[in-house]
PDB file of C-alpha atoms in Angstrom:
ATOM      1  CA  MET A 171      -0.130  19.447  21.531  1.00  0.00           C
ATOM      2  CA  SER A 172      -1.291  18.866  17.796  1.00  0.00           C
ATOM      3  CA  VAL A 173       2.005  20.276  16.329  1.00  0.00           C
ATOM      4  CA  LEU A 174       3.989  17.833  18.415  1.00  0.00           C
ATOM      5  CA  PHE A 175       1.580  15.068  17.394  1.00  0.00           C
ATOM      6  CA  GLY A 176       2.130  16.200  13.788  1.00  0.00           C
ATOM      7  CA  GLU A 177       5.953  16.109  14.103  1.00  0.00           C
ATOM      8  CA  LEU A 178       5.966  12.675  15.485  1.00  0.00           C
ATOM      9  CA  MET A 179       3.786  11.298  12.639  1.00  0.00           C
ATOM     10  CA  ALA A 180       6.044  12.919  10.124  1.00  0.00           C
ATOM     11  CA  GLU A 181       9.148  11.162  11.413  1.00  0.00           C
ATOM     12  CA  GLU A 182       7.352   7.766  11.576  1.00  0.00           C
ATOM     13  CA  LYS A 183       8.616   5.406   8.793  1.00  0.00           C
ATOM     14  CA  PHE A 184       6.395   2.805   6.987  1.00  0.00           C
ATOM     15  CA  PRO A 185       7.824  -0.257   5.290  1.00  0.00           C
ATOM     16  CA  MET A 186       7.281  -0.566   1.391  1.00  0.00           C
ATOM     17  CA  THR A 187       8.708  -2.901  -0.870  1.00  0.00           C
ATOM     18  CA  VAL A 188      10.788  -1.788  -3.923  1.00  0.00           C
ATOM     19  CA  GLU A 189       7.851  -2.482  -6.137  1.00  0.00           C
ATOM     20  CA  GLY A 190       5.320  -0.639  -3.791  1.00  0.00           C
ATOM     21  CA  LYS A 191       7.795   2.560  -4.353  1.00  0.00           C
ATOM     22  CA  ARG A 192       7.972   1.958  -7.999  1.00  0.00           C
ATOM     23  CA  ARG A 193       4.148   1.909  -8.385  1.00  0.00           C
ATOM     24  CA  LEU A 194       3.691   5.101  -6.312  1.00  0.00           C
ATOM     25  CA  ASP A 195       6.402   6.806  -8.307  1.00  0.00           C
ATOM     26  CA  GLU A 196       4.563   5.980 -11.536  1.00  0.00           C
ATOM     27  CA  GLU A 197       1.193   7.133 -10.334  1.00  0.00           C
ATOM     28  CA  LEU A 198       2.707  10.423  -9.123  1.00  0.00           C
ATOM     29  CA  LYS A 199       4.351  10.998 -12.417  1.00  0.00           C
ATOM     30  CA  HIS A 200       1.192  10.087 -14.344  1.00  0.00           C
ATOM     31  CA  LEU A 201      -0.701  12.592 -12.118  1.00  0.00           C
ATOM     32  CA  MET A 202       1.637  15.335 -12.523  1.00  0.00           C
ATOM     33  CA  THR A 203       2.465  15.094 -16.211  1.00  0.00           C
ATOM     34  CA  VAL A 204      -1.055  13.770 -17.568  1.00  0.00           C
ATOM     35  CA  GLU A 205      -3.856  14.212 -15.068  1.00  0.00           C
ATOM     36  CA  ARG A 206      -2.911  17.779 -13.575  1.00  0.00           C
ATOM     37  CA  PRO A 207      -2.362  19.465 -17.234  1.00  0.00           C
ATOM     38  CA  THR A 208      -5.617  17.755 -18.426  1.00  0.00           C
ATOM     39  CA  VAL A 209      -7.734  19.134 -15.622  1.00  0.00           C
ATOM     40  CA  ILE A 210      -6.342  22.564 -15.813  1.00  0.00           C
ATOM     41  CA  LYS A 211      -7.195  22.600 -19.559  1.00  0.00           C
ATOM     42  CA  ALA A 212     -10.561  21.464 -18.680  1.00  0.00           C
ATOM     43  CA  ILE A 213     -11.108  24.385 -16.114  1.00  0.00           C
ATOM     44  CA  GLU A 214     -10.006  27.018 -18.834  1.00  0.00           C
ATOM     45  CA  VAL A 215     -12.271  25.662 -21.451  1.00  0.00           C
ATOM     46  CA  ALA A 216     -15.203  25.718 -18.882  1.00  0.00           C
ATOM     47  CA  ARG A 217     -14.360  29.101 -17.593  1.00  0.00           C
ATOM     48  CA  GLY A 218     -14.853  30.159 -21.418  1.00  0.00           C
ATOM     49  CA  HIS A 219     -18.406  29.043 -21.091  1.00  0.00           C
ATOM     50  CA  GLY A 220     -19.490  31.942 -18.961  1.00  0.00           C
ATOM     51  CA  ASP A 221     -21.356  31.932 -15.589  1.00  0.00           C
ATOM     52  CA  LEU A 222     -19.055  29.651 -13.312  1.00  0.00           C
ATOM     53  CA  SER A 223     -22.075  29.368 -10.700  1.00  0.00           C
ATOM     54  CA  GLU A 224     -24.077  27.319 -13.033  1.00  0.00           C
ATOM     55  CA  ASN A 225     -21.372  25.632 -14.896  1.00  0.00           C
ATOM     56  CA  ALA A 226     -21.478  21.928 -14.308  1.00  0.00           C
ATOM     57  CA  ASP A 227     -18.322  21.423 -16.464  1.00  0.00           C
ATOM     58  CA  TYR A 228     -16.423  23.965 -14.190  1.00  0.00           C
ATOM     59  CA  SER A 229     -17.694  22.385 -11.029  1.00  0.00           C
ATOM     60  CA  ALA A 230     -16.621  18.888 -12.154  1.00  0.00           C
ATOM     61  CA  ALA A 231     -13.345  19.917 -13.257  1.00  0.00           C
ATOM     62  CA  LYS A 232     -12.564  21.866  -9.932  1.00  0.00           C
ATOM     63  CA  GLU A 233     -13.774  18.609  -8.150  1.00  0.00           C
ATOM     64  CA  ARG A 234     -11.371  16.538 -10.106  1.00  0.00           C
ATOM     65  CA  GLN A 235      -8.497  18.897  -9.456  1.00  0.00           C
ATOM     66  CA  SER A 236      -9.074  18.795  -5.793  1.00  0.00           C
ATOM     67  CA  PHE A 237      -8.989  14.847  -5.949  1.00  0.00           C
ATOM     68  CA  ILE A 238      -5.741  15.058  -7.920  1.00  0.00           C
ATOM     69  CA  GLU A 239      -3.900  17.467  -5.882  1.00  0.00           C
ATOM     70  CA  GLY A 240      -4.997  15.670  -2.616  1.00  0.00           C
ATOM     71  CA  ARG A 241      -3.722  12.297  -4.156  1.00  0.00           C
ATOM     72  CA  ILE A 242      -0.450  13.967  -5.095  1.00  0.00           C
ATOM     73  CA  GLN A 243      -0.022  15.323  -1.609  1.00  0.00           C
ATOM     74  CA  ASP A 244      -0.718  11.819  -0.172  1.00  0.00           C
ATOM     75  CA  ILE A 245       1.842  10.097  -2.421  1.00  0.00           C
ATOM     76  CA  ASN A 246       4.451  12.706  -1.803  1.00  0.00           C
ATOM     77  CA  GLY A 247       3.894  11.979   2.123  1.00  0.00           C
ATOM     78  CA  LYS A 248       3.971   8.145   1.679  1.00  0.00           C
ATOM     79  CA  LEU A 249       7.307   8.431  -0.380  1.00  0.00           C
ATOM     80  CA  ALA A 250       8.763  10.848   2.228  1.00  0.00           C
ATOM     81  CA  ARG A 251       7.963   8.267   5.128  1.00  0.00           C
ATOM     82  CA  ALA A 252       8.720   5.201   3.298  1.00  0.00           C
ATOM     83  CA  GLN A 253      11.217   2.827   4.265  1.00  0.00           C
ATOM     84  CA  VAL A 254      11.907   0.946   1.145  1.00  0.00           C
ATOM     85  CA  ILE A 255      13.060  -2.759   1.695  1.00  0.00           C
ATOM     86  CA  ASP A 256      14.272  -4.999  -0.847  1.00  0.00           C
ATOM     87  CA  PRO A 257      13.072  -8.628   0.033  1.00  0.00           C
ATOM     88  CA  LYS A 258      16.002  -9.990  -2.267  1.00  0.00           C
ATOM     89  CA  SER A 259      18.664  -8.433   0.078  1.00  0.00           C
ATOM     90  CA  ILE A 260      17.175 -10.081   3.345  1.00  0.00           C
ATOM     91  CA  ARG A 261      18.787 -13.213   4.779  1.00  0.00           C
ATOM     92  CA  SER A 262      16.646 -14.429   7.691  1.00  0.00           C
ATOM     93  CA  GLU A 263      15.298 -17.960   8.651  1.00  0.00           C
ATOM     94  CA  ARG A 264      12.344 -16.123  10.220  1.00  0.00           C
ATOM     95  CA  ASP A 265       9.283 -14.469   8.768  1.00  0.00           C
ATOM     96  CA  VAL A 266       9.661 -10.764   8.372  1.00  0.00           C
ATOM     97  CA  PHE A 267       8.523  -7.962   6.127  1.00  0.00           C
ATOM     98  CA  GLY A 268       8.882  -8.718   2.459  1.00  0.00           C
ATOM     99  CA  ALA A 269       8.818 -12.641   3.124  1.00  0.00           C
ATOM    100  CA  THR A 270       6.755 -14.884   0.661  1.00  0.00           C
ATOM    101  CA  VAL A 271       5.466 -17.478   2.935  1.00  0.00           C
ATOM    102  CA  VAL A 272       3.869 -20.857   2.037  1.00  0.00           C
ATOM    103  CA  LEU A 273       1.098 -22.079   4.389  1.00  0.00           C
ATOM    104  CA  GLU A 274      -0.875 -25.111   4.961  1.00  0.00           C
ATOM    105  CA  ASP A 275      -4.361 -24.820   6.270  1.00  0.00           C
ATOM    106  CA  GLY A 276      -4.798 -27.042   9.363  1.00  0.00           C
ATOM    107  CA  GLU A 277      -8.184 -28.077   8.533  1.00  0.00           C
ATOM    108  CA  SER A 278      -8.347 -28.598   4.801  1.00  0.00           C
ATOM    109  CA  SER A 279      -4.481 -29.264   4.218  1.00  0.00           C
ATOM    110  CA  LYS A 280      -4.881 -26.773   1.392  1.00  0.00           C
ATOM    111  CA  SER A 281      -1.754 -24.823   0.632  1.00  0.00           C
ATOM    112  CA  MET A 282      -1.708 -21.008  -0.076  1.00  0.00           C
ATOM    113  CA  THR A 283       1.003 -18.563  -0.509  1.00  0.00           C
ATOM    114  CA  TYR A 284       1.307 -14.904   0.896  1.00  0.00           C
ATOM    115  CA  LYS A 285       3.665 -12.289   0.664  1.00  0.00           C
ATOM    116  CA  ILE A 286       3.832  -9.716   3.391  1.00  0.00           C
ATOM    117  CA  VAL A 287       4.144  -6.177   2.033  1.00  0.00           C
ATOM    118  CA  GLY A 288       3.254  -2.483   2.991  1.00  0.00           C
ATOM    119  CA  VAL A 289      -0.298  -1.512   3.945  1.00  0.00           C
ATOM    120  CA  ASP A 290      -0.929   0.301   0.619  1.00  0.00           C
ATOM    121  CA  GLU A 291       0.452  -2.499  -1.382  1.00  0.00           C
ATOM    122  CA  ALA A 292      -1.804  -5.194   0.096  1.00  0.00           C
ATOM    123  CA  ASP A 293      -3.978  -7.204  -2.555  1.00  0.00           C
ATOM    124  CA  ALA A 294      -5.747 -10.198  -1.227  1.00  0.00           C
ATOM    125  CA  LYS A 295      -6.450 -11.731  -4.517  1.00  0.00           C
ATOM    126  CA  ALA A 296      -2.993 -11.399  -5.623  1.00  0.00           C
ATOM    127  CA  GLY A 297      -1.608 -13.078  -2.515  1.00  0.00           C
ATOM    128  CA  LYS A 298      -0.195  -9.707  -0.917  1.00  0.00           C
ATOM    129  CA  VAL A 299      -0.900  -9.325   2.811  1.00  0.00           C
ATOM    130  CA  GLY A 300      -0.537  -5.900   4.424  1.00  0.00           C
ATOM    131  CA  ILE A 301       1.999  -5.869   7.427  1.00  0.00           C
ATOM    132  CA  THR A 302      -0.836  -4.814   9.786  1.00  0.00           C
ATOM    133  CA  SER A 303      -3.358  -7.530   8.694  1.00  0.00           C
ATOM    134  CA  PRO A 304      -4.117 -10.345  11.105  1.00  0.00           C
ATOM    135  CA  ILE A 305      -2.448 -12.967   9.211  1.00  0.00           C
ATOM    136  CA  ALA A 306       0.939 -10.971   8.812  1.00  0.00           C
ATOM    137  CA  ARG A 307       0.969 -10.067  12.234  1.00  0.00           C
ATOM    138  CA  ALA A 308       0.659 -13.895  13.115  1.00  0.00           C
ATOM    139  CA  LEU A 309       3.430 -14.890  10.841  1.00  0.00           C
ATOM    140  CA  ILE A 310       6.123 -12.266  11.787  1.00  0.00           C
ATOM    141  CA  GLY A 311       8.981 -13.826  13.684  1.00  0.00           C
ATOM    142  CA  LYS A 312       7.876 -17.339  12.950  1.00  0.00           C
ATOM    143  CA  SER A 313       9.935 -19.873  11.011  1.00  0.00           C
ATOM    144  CA  ALA A 314       9.365 -22.756   8.556  1.00  0.00           C
ATOM    145  CA  GLY A 315       7.602 -25.616  10.474  1.00  0.00           C
ATOM    146  CA  ASP A 316       6.017 -23.539  13.026  1.00  0.00           C
ATOM    147  CA  GLU A 317       2.461 -23.541  13.661  1.00  0.00           C
ATOM    148  CA  VAL A 318       0.499 -20.283  13.590  1.00  0.00           C
ATOM    149  CA  VAL A 319      -2.875 -19.128  14.771  1.00  0.00           C
ATOM    150  CA  VAL A 320      -4.428 -16.493  13.051  1.00  0.00           C
ATOM    151  CA  HIS A 321      -7.369 -14.348  14.969  1.00  0.00           C
ATOM    152  CA  ALA A 322      -9.508 -13.583  12.177  1.00  0.00           C
ATOM    153  CA  PRO A 323     -13.158 -12.150  12.177  1.00  0.00           C
ATOM    154  CA  LYS A 324     -14.503 -15.522  11.507  1.00  0.00           C
ATOM    155  CA  GLY A 325     -12.372 -17.084  14.341  1.00  0.00           C
ATOM    156  CA  GLN A 326      -9.204 -18.858  14.924  1.00  0.00           C
ATOM    157  CA  ILE A 327      -7.508 -20.455  11.686  1.00  0.00           C
ATOM    158  CA  HIS A 328      -4.510 -22.796  12.065  1.00  0.00           C
ATOM    159  CA  TYR A 329      -1.799 -22.838   9.581  1.00  0.00           C
ATOM    160  CA  GLN A 330       1.447 -24.664   9.330  1.00  0.00           C
ATOM    161  CA  ILE A 331       4.458 -22.691   7.832  1.00  0.00           C
ATOM    162  CA  LEU A 332       5.745 -24.870   4.979  1.00  0.00           C
ATOM    163  CA  GLU A 333       8.454 -22.256   3.431  1.00  0.00           C
ATOM    164  CA  ILE A 334       9.589 -18.907   3.612  1.00  0.00           C
ATOM    165  CA  ARG A 335      11.469 -17.131   0.793  1.00  0.00           C
ATOM    166  CA  TYR A 336      12.703 -13.748   0.038  1.00  0.00           C
ATOM    167  CA  GLU A 337      12.231 -12.869  -3.559  1.00  0.00           C
TER     168      GLU A 337
END
């Protein structure tokens, strides 16, 4: 049963913007060309210090190596399952993945702008919300002029969609 579950998970695609893929590609390249060789050298140097059982430098380097190799595998898996979407190529009147949405808060009339991105690309401070976030789920399929209700941890929040663009 677990093999079947693993096969199903491997086939599942996850949306990612072109920018998100570029960042993962850059991180992967850095890990493989800079971090991996550096930690291998640190392990070699630490081995030269003698008894490995009481060698803190060796333990730290091996732990760092484990982290780097795990991150490389994680990024490779994400890239393999990525469905890269260029928001500039989308022509829709409705809010879909990759959209930049200008909203007006129903209570304060304050406007805010969010871009709907992949889960790993989310950065609330930069106005990027992950596709699985409550606000993104509320916006998907809506059009400019629609009112949306976001079911957030602090309660229901009402927004008016002012504009949807793909950039």
